Structures are given as C-alpha cells and as structure tokens.
JSON list of C-alpha atoms and ligand atoms in Angstrom, two decimals:
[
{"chain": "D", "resi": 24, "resn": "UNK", "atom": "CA", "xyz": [59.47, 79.39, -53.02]},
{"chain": "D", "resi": 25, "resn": "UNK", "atom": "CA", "xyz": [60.37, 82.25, -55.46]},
{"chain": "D", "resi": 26, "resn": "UNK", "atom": "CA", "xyz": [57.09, 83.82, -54.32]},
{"chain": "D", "resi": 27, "resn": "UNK", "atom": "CA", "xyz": [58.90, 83.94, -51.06]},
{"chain": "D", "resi": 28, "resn": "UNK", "atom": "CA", "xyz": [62.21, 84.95, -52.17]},
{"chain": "D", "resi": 29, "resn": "UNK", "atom": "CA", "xyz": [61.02, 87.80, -54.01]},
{"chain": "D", "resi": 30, "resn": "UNK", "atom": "CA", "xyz": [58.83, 88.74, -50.95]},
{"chain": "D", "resi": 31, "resn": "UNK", "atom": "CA", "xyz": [61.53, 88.74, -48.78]},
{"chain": "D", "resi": 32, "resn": "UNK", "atom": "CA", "xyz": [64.19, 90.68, -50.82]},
{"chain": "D", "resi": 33, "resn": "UNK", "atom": "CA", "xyz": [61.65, 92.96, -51.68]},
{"chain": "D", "resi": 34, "resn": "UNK", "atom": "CA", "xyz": [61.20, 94.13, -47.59]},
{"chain": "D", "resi": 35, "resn": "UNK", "atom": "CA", "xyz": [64.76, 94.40, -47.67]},
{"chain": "D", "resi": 36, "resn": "UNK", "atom": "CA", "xyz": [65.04, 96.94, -50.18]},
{"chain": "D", "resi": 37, "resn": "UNK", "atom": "CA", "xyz": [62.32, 98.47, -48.45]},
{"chain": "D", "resi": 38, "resn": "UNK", "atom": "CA", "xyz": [64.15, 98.93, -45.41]},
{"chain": "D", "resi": 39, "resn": "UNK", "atom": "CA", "xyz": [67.34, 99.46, -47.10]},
{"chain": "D", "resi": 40, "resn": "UNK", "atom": "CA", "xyz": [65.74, 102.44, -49.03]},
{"chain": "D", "resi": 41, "resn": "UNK", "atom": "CA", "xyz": [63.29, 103.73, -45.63]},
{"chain": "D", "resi": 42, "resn": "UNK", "atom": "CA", "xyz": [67.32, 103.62, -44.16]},
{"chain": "D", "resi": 43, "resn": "UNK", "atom": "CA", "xyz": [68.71, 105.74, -46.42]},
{"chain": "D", "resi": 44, "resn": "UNK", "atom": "CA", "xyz": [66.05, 108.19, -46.89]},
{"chain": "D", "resi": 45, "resn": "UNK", "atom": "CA", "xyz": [64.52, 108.60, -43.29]},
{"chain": "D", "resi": 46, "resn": "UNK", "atom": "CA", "xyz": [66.21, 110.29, -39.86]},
{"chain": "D", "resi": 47, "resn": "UNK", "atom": "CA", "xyz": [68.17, 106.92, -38.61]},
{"chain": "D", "resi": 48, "resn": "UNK", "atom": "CA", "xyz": [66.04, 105.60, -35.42]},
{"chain": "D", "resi": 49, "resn": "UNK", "atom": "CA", "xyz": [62.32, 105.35, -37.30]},
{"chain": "D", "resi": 50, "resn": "UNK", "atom": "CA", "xyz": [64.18, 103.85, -40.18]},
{"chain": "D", "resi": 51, "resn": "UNK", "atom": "CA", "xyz": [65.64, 101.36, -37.34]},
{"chain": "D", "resi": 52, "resn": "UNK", "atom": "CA", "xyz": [62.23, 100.89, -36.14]},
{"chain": "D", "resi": 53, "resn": "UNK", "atom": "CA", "xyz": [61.06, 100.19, -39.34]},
{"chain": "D", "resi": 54, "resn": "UNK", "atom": "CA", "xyz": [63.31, 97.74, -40.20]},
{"chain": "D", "resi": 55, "resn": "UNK", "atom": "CA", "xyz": [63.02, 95.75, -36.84]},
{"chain": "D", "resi": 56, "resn": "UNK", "atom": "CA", "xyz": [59.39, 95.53, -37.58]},
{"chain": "D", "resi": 57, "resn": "UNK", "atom": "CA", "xyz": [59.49, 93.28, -40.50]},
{"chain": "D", "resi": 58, "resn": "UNK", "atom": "CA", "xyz": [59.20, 89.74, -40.21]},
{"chain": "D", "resi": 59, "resn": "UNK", "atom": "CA", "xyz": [62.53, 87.92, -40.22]},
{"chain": "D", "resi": 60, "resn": "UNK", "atom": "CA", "xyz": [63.18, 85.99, -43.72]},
{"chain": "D", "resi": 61, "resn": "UNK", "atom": "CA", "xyz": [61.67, 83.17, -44.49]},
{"chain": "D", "resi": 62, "resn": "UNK", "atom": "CA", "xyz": [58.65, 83.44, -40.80]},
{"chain": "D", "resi": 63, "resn": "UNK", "atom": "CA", "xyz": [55.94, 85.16, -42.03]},
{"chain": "D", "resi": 64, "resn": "UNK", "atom": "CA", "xyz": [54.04, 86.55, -39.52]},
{"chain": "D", "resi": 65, "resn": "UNK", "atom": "CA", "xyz": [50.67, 84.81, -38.43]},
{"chain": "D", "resi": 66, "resn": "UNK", "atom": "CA", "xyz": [48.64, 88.58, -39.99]},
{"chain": "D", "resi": 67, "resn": "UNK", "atom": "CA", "xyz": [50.36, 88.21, -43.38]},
{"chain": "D", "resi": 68, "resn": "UNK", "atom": "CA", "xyz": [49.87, 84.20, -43.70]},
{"chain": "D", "resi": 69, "resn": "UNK", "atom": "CA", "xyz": [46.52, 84.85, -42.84]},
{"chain": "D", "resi": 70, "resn": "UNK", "atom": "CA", "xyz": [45.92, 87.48, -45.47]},
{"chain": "D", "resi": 71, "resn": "UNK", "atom": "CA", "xyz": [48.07, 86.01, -48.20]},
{"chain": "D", "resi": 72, "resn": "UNK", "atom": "CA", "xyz": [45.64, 83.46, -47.25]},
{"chain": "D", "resi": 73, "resn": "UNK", "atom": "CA", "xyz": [42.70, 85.19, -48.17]},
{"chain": "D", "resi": 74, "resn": "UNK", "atom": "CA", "xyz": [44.44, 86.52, -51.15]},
{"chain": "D", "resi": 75, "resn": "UNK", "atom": "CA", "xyz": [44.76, 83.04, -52.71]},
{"chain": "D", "resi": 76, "resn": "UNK", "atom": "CA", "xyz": [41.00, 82.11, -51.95]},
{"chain": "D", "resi": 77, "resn": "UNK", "atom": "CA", "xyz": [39.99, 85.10, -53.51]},
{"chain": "D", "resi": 78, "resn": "UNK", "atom": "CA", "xyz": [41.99, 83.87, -56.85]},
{"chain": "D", "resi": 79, "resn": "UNK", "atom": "CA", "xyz": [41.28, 80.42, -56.57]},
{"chain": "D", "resi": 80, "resn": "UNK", "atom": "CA", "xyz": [37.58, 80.63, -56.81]},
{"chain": "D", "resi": 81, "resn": "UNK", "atom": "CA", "xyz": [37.07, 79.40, -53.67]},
{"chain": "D", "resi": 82, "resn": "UNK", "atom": "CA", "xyz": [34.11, 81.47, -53.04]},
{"chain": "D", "resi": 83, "resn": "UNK", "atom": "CA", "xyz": [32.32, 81.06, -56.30]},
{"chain": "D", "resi": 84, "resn": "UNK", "atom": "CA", "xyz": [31.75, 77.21, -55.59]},
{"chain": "D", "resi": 85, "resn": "UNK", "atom": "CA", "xyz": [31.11, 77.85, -51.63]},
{"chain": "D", "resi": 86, "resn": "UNK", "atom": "CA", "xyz": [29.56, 80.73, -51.08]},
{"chain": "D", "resi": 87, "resn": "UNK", "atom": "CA", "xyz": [25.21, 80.85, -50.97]},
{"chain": "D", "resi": 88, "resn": "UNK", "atom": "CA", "xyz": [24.43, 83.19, -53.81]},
{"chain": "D", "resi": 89, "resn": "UNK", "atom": "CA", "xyz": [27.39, 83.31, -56.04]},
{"chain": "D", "resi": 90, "resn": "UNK", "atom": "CA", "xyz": [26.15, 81.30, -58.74]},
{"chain": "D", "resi": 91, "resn": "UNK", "atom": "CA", "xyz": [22.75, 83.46, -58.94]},
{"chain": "D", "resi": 92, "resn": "UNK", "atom": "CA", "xyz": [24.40, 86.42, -59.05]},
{"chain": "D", "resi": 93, "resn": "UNK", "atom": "CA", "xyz": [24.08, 88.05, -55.67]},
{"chain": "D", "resi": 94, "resn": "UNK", "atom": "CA", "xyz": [26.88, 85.84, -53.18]},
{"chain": "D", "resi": 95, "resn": "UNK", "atom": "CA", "xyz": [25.50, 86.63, -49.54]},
{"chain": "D", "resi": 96, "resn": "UNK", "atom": "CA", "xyz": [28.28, 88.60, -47.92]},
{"chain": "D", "resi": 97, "resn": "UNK", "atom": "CA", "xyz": [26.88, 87.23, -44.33]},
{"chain": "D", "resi": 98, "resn": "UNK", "atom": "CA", "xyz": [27.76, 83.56, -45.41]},
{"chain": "D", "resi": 99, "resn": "UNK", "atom": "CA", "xyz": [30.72, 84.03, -47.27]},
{"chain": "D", "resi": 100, "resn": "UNK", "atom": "CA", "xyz": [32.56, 80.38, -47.71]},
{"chain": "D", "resi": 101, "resn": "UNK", "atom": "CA", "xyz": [29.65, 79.10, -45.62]},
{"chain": "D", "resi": 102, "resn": "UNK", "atom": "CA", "xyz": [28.42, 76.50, -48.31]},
{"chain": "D", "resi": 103, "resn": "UNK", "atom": "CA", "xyz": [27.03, 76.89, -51.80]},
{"chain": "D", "resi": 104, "resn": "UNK", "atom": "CA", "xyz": [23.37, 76.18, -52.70]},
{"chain": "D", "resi": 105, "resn": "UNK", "atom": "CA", "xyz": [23.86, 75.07, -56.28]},
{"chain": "D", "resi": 106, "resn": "UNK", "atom": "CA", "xyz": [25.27, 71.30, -56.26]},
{"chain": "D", "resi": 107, "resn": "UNK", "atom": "CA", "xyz": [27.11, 70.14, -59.62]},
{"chain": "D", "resi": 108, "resn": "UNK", "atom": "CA", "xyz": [25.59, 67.24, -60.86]},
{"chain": "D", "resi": 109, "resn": "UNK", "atom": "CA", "xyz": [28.51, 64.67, -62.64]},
{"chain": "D", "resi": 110, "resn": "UNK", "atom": "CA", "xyz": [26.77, 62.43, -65.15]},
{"chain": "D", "resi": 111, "resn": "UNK", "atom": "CA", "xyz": [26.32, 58.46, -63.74]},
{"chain": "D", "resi": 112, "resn": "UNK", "atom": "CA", "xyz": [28.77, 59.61, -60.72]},
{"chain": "D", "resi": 113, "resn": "UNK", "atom": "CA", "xyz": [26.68, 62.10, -58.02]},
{"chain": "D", "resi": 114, "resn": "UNK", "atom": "CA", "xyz": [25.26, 65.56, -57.35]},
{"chain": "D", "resi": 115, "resn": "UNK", "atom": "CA", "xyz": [28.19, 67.45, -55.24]},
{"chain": "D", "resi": 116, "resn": "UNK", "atom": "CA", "xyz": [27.58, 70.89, -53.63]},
{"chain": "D", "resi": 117, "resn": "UNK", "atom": "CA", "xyz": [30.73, 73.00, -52.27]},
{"chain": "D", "resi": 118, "resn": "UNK", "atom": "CA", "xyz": [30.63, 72.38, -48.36]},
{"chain": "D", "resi": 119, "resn": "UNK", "atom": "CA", "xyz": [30.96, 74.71, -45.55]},
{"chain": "D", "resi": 120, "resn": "UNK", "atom": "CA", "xyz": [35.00, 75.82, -44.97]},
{"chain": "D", "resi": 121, "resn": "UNK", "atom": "CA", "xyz": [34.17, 78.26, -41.94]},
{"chain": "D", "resi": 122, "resn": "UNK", "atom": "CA", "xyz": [35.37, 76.47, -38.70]},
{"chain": "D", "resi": 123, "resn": "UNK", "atom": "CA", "xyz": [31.88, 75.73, -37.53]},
{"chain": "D", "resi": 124, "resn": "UNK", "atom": "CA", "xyz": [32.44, 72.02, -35.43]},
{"chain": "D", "resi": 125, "resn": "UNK", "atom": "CA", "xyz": [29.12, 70.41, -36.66]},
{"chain": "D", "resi": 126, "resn": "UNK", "atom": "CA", "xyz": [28.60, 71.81, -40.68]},
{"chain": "D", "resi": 127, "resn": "UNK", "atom": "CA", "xyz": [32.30, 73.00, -41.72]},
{"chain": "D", "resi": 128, "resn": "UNK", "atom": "CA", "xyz": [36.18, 72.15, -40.95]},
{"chain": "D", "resi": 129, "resn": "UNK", "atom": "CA", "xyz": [36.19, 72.89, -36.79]},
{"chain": "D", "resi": 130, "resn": "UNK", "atom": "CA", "xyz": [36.88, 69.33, -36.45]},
{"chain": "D", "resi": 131, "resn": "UNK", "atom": "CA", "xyz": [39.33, 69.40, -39.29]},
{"chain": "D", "resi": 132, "resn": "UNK", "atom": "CA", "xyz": [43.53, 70.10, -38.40]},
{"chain": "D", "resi": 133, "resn": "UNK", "atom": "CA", "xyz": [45.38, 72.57, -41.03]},
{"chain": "D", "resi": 134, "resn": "UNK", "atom": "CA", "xyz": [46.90, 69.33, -42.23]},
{"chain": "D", "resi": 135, "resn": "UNK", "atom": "CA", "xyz": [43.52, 67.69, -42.79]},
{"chain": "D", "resi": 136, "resn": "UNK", "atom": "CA", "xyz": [42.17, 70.78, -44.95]},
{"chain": "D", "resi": 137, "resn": "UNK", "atom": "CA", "xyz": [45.83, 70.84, -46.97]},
{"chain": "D", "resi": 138, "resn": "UNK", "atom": "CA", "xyz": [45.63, 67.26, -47.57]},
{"chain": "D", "resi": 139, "resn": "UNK", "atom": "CA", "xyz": [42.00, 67.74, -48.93]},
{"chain": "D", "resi": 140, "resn": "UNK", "atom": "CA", "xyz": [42.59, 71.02, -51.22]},
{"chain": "D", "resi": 141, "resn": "UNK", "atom": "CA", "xyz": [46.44, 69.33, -52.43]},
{"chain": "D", "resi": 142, "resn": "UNK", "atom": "CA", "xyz": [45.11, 65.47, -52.97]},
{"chain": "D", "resi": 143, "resn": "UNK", "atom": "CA", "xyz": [41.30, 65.87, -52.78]},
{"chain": "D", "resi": 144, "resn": "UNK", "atom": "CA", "xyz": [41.02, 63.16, -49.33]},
{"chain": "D", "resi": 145, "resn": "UNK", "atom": "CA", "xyz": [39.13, 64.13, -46.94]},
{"chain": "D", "resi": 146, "resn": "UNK", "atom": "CA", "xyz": [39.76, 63.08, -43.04]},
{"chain": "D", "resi": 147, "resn": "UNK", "atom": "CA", "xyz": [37.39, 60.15, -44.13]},
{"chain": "D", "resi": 148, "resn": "UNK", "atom": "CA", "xyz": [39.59, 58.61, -46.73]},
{"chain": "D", "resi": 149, "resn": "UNK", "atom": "CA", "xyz": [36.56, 59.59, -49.49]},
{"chain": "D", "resi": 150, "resn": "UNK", "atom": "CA", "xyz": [37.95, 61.42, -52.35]},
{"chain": "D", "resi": 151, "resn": "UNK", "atom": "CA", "xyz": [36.50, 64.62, -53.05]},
{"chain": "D", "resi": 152, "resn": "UNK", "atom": "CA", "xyz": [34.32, 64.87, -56.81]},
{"chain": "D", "resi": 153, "resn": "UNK", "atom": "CA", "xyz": [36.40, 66.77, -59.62]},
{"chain": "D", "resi": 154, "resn": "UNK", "atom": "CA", "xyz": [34.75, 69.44, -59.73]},
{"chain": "D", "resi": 155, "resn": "UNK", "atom": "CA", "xyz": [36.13, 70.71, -57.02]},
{"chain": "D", "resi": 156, "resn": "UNK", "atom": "CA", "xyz": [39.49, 71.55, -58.41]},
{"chain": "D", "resi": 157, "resn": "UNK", "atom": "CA", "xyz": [42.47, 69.64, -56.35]},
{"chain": "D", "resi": 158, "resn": "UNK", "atom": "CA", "xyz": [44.01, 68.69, -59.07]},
{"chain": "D", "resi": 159, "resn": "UNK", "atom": "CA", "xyz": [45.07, 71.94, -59.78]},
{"chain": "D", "resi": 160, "resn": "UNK", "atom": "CA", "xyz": [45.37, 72.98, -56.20]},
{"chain": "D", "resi": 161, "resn": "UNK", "atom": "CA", "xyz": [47.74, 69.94, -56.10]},
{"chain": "D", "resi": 162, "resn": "UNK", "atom": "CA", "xyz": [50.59, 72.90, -57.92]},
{"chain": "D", "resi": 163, "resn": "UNK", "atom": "CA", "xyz": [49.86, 75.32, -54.79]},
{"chain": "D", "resi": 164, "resn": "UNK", "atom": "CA", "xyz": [53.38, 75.36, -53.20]},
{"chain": "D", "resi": 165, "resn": "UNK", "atom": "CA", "xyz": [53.11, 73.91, -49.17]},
{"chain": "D", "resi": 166, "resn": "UNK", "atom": "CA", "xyz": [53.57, 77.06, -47.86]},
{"chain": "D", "resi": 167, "resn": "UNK", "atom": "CA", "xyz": [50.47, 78.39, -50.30]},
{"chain": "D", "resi": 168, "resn": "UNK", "atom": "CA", "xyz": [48.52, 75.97, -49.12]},
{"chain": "D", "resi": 169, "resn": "UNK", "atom": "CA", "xyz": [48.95, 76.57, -46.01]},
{"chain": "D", "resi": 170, "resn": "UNK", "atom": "CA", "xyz": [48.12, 80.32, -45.67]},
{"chain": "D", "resi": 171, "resn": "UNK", "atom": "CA", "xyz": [45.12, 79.00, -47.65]},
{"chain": "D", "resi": 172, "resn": "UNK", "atom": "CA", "xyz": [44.37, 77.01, -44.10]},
{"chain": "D", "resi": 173, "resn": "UNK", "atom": "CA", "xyz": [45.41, 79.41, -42.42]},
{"chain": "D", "resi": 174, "resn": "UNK", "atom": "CA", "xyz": [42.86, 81.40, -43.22]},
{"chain": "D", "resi": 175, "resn": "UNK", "atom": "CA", "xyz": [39.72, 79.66, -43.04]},
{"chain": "D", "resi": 176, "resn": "UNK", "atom": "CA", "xyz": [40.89, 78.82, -39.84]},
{"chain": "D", "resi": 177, "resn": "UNK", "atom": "CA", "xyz": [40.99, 82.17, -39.10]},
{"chain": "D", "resi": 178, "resn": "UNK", "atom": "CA", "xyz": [37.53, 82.78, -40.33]},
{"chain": "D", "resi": 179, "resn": "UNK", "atom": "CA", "xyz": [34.14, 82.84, -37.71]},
{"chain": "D", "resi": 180, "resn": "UNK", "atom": "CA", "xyz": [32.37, 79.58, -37.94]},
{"chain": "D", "resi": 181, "resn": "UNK", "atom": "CA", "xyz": [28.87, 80.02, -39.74]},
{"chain": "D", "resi": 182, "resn": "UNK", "atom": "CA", "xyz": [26.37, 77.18, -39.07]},
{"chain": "D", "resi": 183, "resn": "UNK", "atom": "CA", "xyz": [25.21, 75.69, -42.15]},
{"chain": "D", "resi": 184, "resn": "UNK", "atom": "CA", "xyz": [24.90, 72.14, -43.46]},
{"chain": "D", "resi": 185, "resn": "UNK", "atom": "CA", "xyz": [25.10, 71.92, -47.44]},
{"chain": "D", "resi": 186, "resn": "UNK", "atom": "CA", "xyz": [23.03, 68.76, -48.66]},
{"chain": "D", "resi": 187, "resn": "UNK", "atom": "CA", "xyz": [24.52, 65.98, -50.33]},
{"chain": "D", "resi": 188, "resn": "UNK", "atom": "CA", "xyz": [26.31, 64.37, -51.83]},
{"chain": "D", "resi": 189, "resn": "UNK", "atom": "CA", "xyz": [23.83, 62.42, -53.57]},
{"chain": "D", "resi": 190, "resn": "UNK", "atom": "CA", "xyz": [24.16, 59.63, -55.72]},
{"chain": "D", "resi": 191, "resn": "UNK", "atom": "CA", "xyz": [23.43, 59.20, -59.12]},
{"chain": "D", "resi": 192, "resn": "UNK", "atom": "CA", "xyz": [19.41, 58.43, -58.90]},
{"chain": "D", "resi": 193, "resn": "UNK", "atom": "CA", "xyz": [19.34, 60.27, -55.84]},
{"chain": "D", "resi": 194, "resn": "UNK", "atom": "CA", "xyz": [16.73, 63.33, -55.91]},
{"chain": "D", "resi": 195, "resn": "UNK", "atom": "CA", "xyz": [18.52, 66.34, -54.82]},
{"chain": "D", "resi": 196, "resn": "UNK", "atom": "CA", "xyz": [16.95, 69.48, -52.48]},
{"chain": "D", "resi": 197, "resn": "UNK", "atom": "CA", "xyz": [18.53, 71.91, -54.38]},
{"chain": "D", "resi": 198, "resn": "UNK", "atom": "CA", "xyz": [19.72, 74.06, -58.00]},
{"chain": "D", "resi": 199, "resn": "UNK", "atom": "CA", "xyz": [22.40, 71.72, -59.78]},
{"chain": "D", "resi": 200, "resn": "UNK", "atom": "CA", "xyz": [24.43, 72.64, -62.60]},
{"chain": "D", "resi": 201, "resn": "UNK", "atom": "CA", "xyz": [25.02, 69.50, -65.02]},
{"chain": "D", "resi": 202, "resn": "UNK", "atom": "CA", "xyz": [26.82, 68.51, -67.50]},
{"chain": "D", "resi": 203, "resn": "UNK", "atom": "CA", "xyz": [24.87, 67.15, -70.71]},
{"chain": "D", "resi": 204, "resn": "UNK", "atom": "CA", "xyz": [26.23, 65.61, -73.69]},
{"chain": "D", "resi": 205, "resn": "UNK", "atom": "CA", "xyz": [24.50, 66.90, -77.12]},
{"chain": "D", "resi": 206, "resn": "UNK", "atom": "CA", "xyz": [22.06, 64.14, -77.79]},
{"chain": "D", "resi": 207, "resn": "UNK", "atom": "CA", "xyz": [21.20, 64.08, -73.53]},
{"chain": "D", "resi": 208, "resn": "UNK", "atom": "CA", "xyz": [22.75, 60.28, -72.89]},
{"chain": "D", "resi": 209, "resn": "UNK", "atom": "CA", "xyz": [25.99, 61.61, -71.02]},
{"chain": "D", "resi": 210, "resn": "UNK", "atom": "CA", "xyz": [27.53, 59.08, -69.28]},
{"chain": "D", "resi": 211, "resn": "UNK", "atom": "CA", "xyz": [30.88, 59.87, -67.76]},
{"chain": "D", "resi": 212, "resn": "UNK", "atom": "CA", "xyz": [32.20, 60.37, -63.97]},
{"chain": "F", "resi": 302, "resn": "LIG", "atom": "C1", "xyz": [34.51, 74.80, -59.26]},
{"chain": "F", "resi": 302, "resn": "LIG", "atom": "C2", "xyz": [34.03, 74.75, -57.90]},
{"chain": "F", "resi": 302, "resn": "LIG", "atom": "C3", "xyz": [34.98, 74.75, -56.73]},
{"chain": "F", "resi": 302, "resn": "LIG", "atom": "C4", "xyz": [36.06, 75.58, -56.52]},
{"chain": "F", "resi": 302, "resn": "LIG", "atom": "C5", "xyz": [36.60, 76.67, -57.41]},
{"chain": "F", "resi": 302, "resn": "LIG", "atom": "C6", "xyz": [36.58, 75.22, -55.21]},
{"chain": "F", "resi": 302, "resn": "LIG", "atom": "N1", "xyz": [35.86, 74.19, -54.68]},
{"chain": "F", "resi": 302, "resn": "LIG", "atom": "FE1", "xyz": [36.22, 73.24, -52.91]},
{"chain": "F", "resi": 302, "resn": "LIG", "atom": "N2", "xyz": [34.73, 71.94, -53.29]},
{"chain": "F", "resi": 302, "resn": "LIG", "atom": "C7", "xyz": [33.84, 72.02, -54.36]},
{"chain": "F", "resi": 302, "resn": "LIG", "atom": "C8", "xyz": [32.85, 70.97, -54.25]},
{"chain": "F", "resi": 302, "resn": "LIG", "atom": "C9", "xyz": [31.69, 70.73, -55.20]},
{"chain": "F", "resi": 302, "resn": "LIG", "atom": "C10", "xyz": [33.17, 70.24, -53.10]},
{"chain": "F", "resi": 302, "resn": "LIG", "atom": "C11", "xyz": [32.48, 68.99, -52.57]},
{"chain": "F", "resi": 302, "resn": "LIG", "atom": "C12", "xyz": [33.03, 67.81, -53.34]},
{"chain": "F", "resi": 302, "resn": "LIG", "atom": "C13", "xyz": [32.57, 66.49, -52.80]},
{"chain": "F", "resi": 302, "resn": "LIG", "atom": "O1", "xyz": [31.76, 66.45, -51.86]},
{"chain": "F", "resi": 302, "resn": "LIG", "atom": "O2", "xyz": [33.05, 65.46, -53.31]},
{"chain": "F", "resi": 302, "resn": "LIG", "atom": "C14", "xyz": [34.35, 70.88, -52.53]},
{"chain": "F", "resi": 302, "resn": "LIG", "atom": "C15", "xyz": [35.00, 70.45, -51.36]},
{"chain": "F", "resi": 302, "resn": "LIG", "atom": "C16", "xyz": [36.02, 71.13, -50.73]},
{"chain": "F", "resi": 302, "resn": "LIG", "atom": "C17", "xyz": [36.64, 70.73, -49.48]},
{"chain": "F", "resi": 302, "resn": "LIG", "atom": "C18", "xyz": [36.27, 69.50, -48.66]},
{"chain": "F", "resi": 302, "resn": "LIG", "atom": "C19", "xyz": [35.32, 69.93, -47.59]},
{"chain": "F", "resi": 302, "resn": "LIG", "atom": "C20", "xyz": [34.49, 68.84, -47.01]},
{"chain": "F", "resi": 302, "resn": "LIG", "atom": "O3", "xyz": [33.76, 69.12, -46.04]},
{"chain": "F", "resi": 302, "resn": "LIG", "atom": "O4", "xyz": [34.53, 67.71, -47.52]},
{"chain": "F", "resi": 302, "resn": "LIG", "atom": "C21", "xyz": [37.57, 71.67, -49.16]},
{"chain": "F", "resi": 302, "resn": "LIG", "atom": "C22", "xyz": [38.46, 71.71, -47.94]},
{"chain": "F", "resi": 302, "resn": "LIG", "atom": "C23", "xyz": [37.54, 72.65, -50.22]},
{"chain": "F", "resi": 302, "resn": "LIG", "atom": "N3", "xyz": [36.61, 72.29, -51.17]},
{"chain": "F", "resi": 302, "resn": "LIG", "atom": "C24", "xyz": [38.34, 73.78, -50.25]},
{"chain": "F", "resi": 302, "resn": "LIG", "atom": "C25", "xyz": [38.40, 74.65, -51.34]},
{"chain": "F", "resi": 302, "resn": "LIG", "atom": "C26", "xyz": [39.32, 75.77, -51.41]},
{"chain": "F", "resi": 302, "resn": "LIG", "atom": "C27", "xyz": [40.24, 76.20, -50.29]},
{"chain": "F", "resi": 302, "resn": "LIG", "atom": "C28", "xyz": [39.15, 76.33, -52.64]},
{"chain": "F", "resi": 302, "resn": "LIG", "atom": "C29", "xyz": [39.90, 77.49, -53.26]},
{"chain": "F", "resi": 302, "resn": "LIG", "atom": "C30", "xyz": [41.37, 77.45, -53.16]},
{"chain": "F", "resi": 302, "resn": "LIG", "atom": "C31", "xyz": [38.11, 75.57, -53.32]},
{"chain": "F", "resi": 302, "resn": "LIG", "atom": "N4", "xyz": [37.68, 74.57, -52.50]},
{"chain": "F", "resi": 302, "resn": "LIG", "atom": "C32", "xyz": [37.65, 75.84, -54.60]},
{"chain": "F", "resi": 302, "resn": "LIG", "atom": "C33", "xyz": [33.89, 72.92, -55.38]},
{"chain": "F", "resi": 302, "resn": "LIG", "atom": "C34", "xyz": [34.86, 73.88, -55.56]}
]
C-alpha cells in the first residue's frame, strides 16, 4: 500500500513538474497518459510483476541451469533440474510456472497461483514443501502478489514436466541438494 502511494504521488509530481516546464498541450498529453491512481495499467502490473520475481528468487529455484551456474535463458521459470531433498520428508524440485496446460499453471486461475505463493496450497489442497519460500511470500502485499501472477500469466507456456516429488525412500532422476546434519543421521521435515 505505501509502495502504491508513493508510486502514485510520485507520477503526479511528474506531471505536475512536465506541466510547468513543457509548452502546455504535450504536458496535457502527458499527464492524460498516466494511469489513474490507484489502476495500474495491465503493462506496469505485468512488469512490476517481473520485477518482484526477479527479487524473490523465483528463478534460481525454477529455472533449468541456475543452480549449475549457467540458467538456460530459453526455459526461464520453466522448471528446475536440481530437486531439494528434506531429510525423512521428500525430494521437491521447483515446478514449471510458465502457463503451459499439461507441465505448468495453464490450468491454474491468478487466484490459484496467489493462494499457492501467499499460503503454500496448491489447487489440490497439498501443501507445498518449505523450501519453497511461502512463508515469506505470505508478507507480499495482495496487490504484490498479484502482479507476481500477473506475470507468469503473461509469460509463453514452455513444455516441461519437473519430476517428483518423491518420497522419502524414493530414488530420484535427478541432482538434489540436501540437507545433512554433522554426524549424517538428520532427521527433520
Ligand atoms: C528456494 C527455492 C524457491 C524459491 C526462491 C521459489 N520457489 Fe516456488 N517452489 C519451490 C519448490 C521446490 C517448489 C515445489 C514444492 C513442492 O512440490 O512441494 C515450488 C513450488 C511453487 C509453486 C507451486 C507450483 C506447483 O505446480 O505446485 C508456485 C506457484 C511457486 N513455487 C511460485 C514461486 C514464485 C512466484 C516464486 C518467487 C516469488 C518462487 N516460487 C520462489 C522452490 C522455490
């Protein structure tokens, strides 16, 4: 909410100032352009959007690559290949947020993907492993959380199925980070 307010009495001393300091009708123009207070514009939820996935790490934990140093630009959000492996609970692997219908969110509303990132419950009812950080996300403001929909809505749906999630003496396909205690007998979850 303050992120808004500022936003919005910042454009107005934009146009106040272009007003003052311009020949009157592009000023006008200008001014008229702007979104009114408090609408955003579909092009700036969008991109505040993929401002806040940028800064919250989304793509480190869902993008093919990241973790191994080289994140494939091609498949970016499409699904990580490195699952996290929670001691006596499962192996989890970041899915697929593009809008693909049979391997991402297509199927998802922008309710259903703010109700995941805010609570961590997915359309299913299962609650999503800690790792991936909802607790946190839970803070986001509504209006943050939705540009953050927003946007992968807006993104073009890439066709790939991350494995998992397996359970604990399941044998995964893939890298996994864990989490070891220091004698190797970590139990938690
Ligand atoms: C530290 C790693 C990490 C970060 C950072 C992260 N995620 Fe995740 N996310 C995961 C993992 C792992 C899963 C799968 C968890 C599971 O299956 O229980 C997941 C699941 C999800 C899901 C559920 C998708 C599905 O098909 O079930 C959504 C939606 C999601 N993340 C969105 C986001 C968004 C948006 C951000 C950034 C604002 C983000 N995540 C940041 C690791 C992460």
């Amino acid at each position: 909410m303050l992120a808004m307010l500022l936003a919005v009495s910042t454009s107005a001393g934009v146009a106040a100032w272009a007003f003052q300091s311009t020949a009157t009708g592009h000023a006008e123009e200008q001014a008229q352009s702007m979104p009114s207070a408090g609408e955003p514009n579909a092009a700036d939820q969008i991109e505040r959007g993929r401002y806040l996935v940028n800064l919250g790490g989304c793509n480190d934990c869902h993008t093919p690559g990241y973790f191994l140093g080289k994140p494939d630009p091609s498949r970016r959000l499409a699904g990580s290949d490195v699952g996290f492996e929670i001691p006596g609970t499962g192996i989890f692997v970041g899915s697929n947020l593009t809008p693909d219908r049979d391997t991402g969110l297509g199927n998802w509303t922008r309710e259903d993907i703010m109700t995941a990132v805010q609570t961590g419950v997915r359309p299913d009812g299962r609650i999503l492993a800690p790792i991936m950080p909802w607790r946190a996300f839970a803070e986001l403001t509504k209006s943050d959380a939705g540009a953050i929909a927003d946007y992968l809505i807006s993104l073009p749906p890439i066709s790939q199925k991350v494995p998992g999630p397996f359970g604990p003496d399941e044998k995964p396909n893939l890298l996994v980070m864990k989490v070891t205690a220091p004698d190797g007998s970590a139990e938690g979850g």
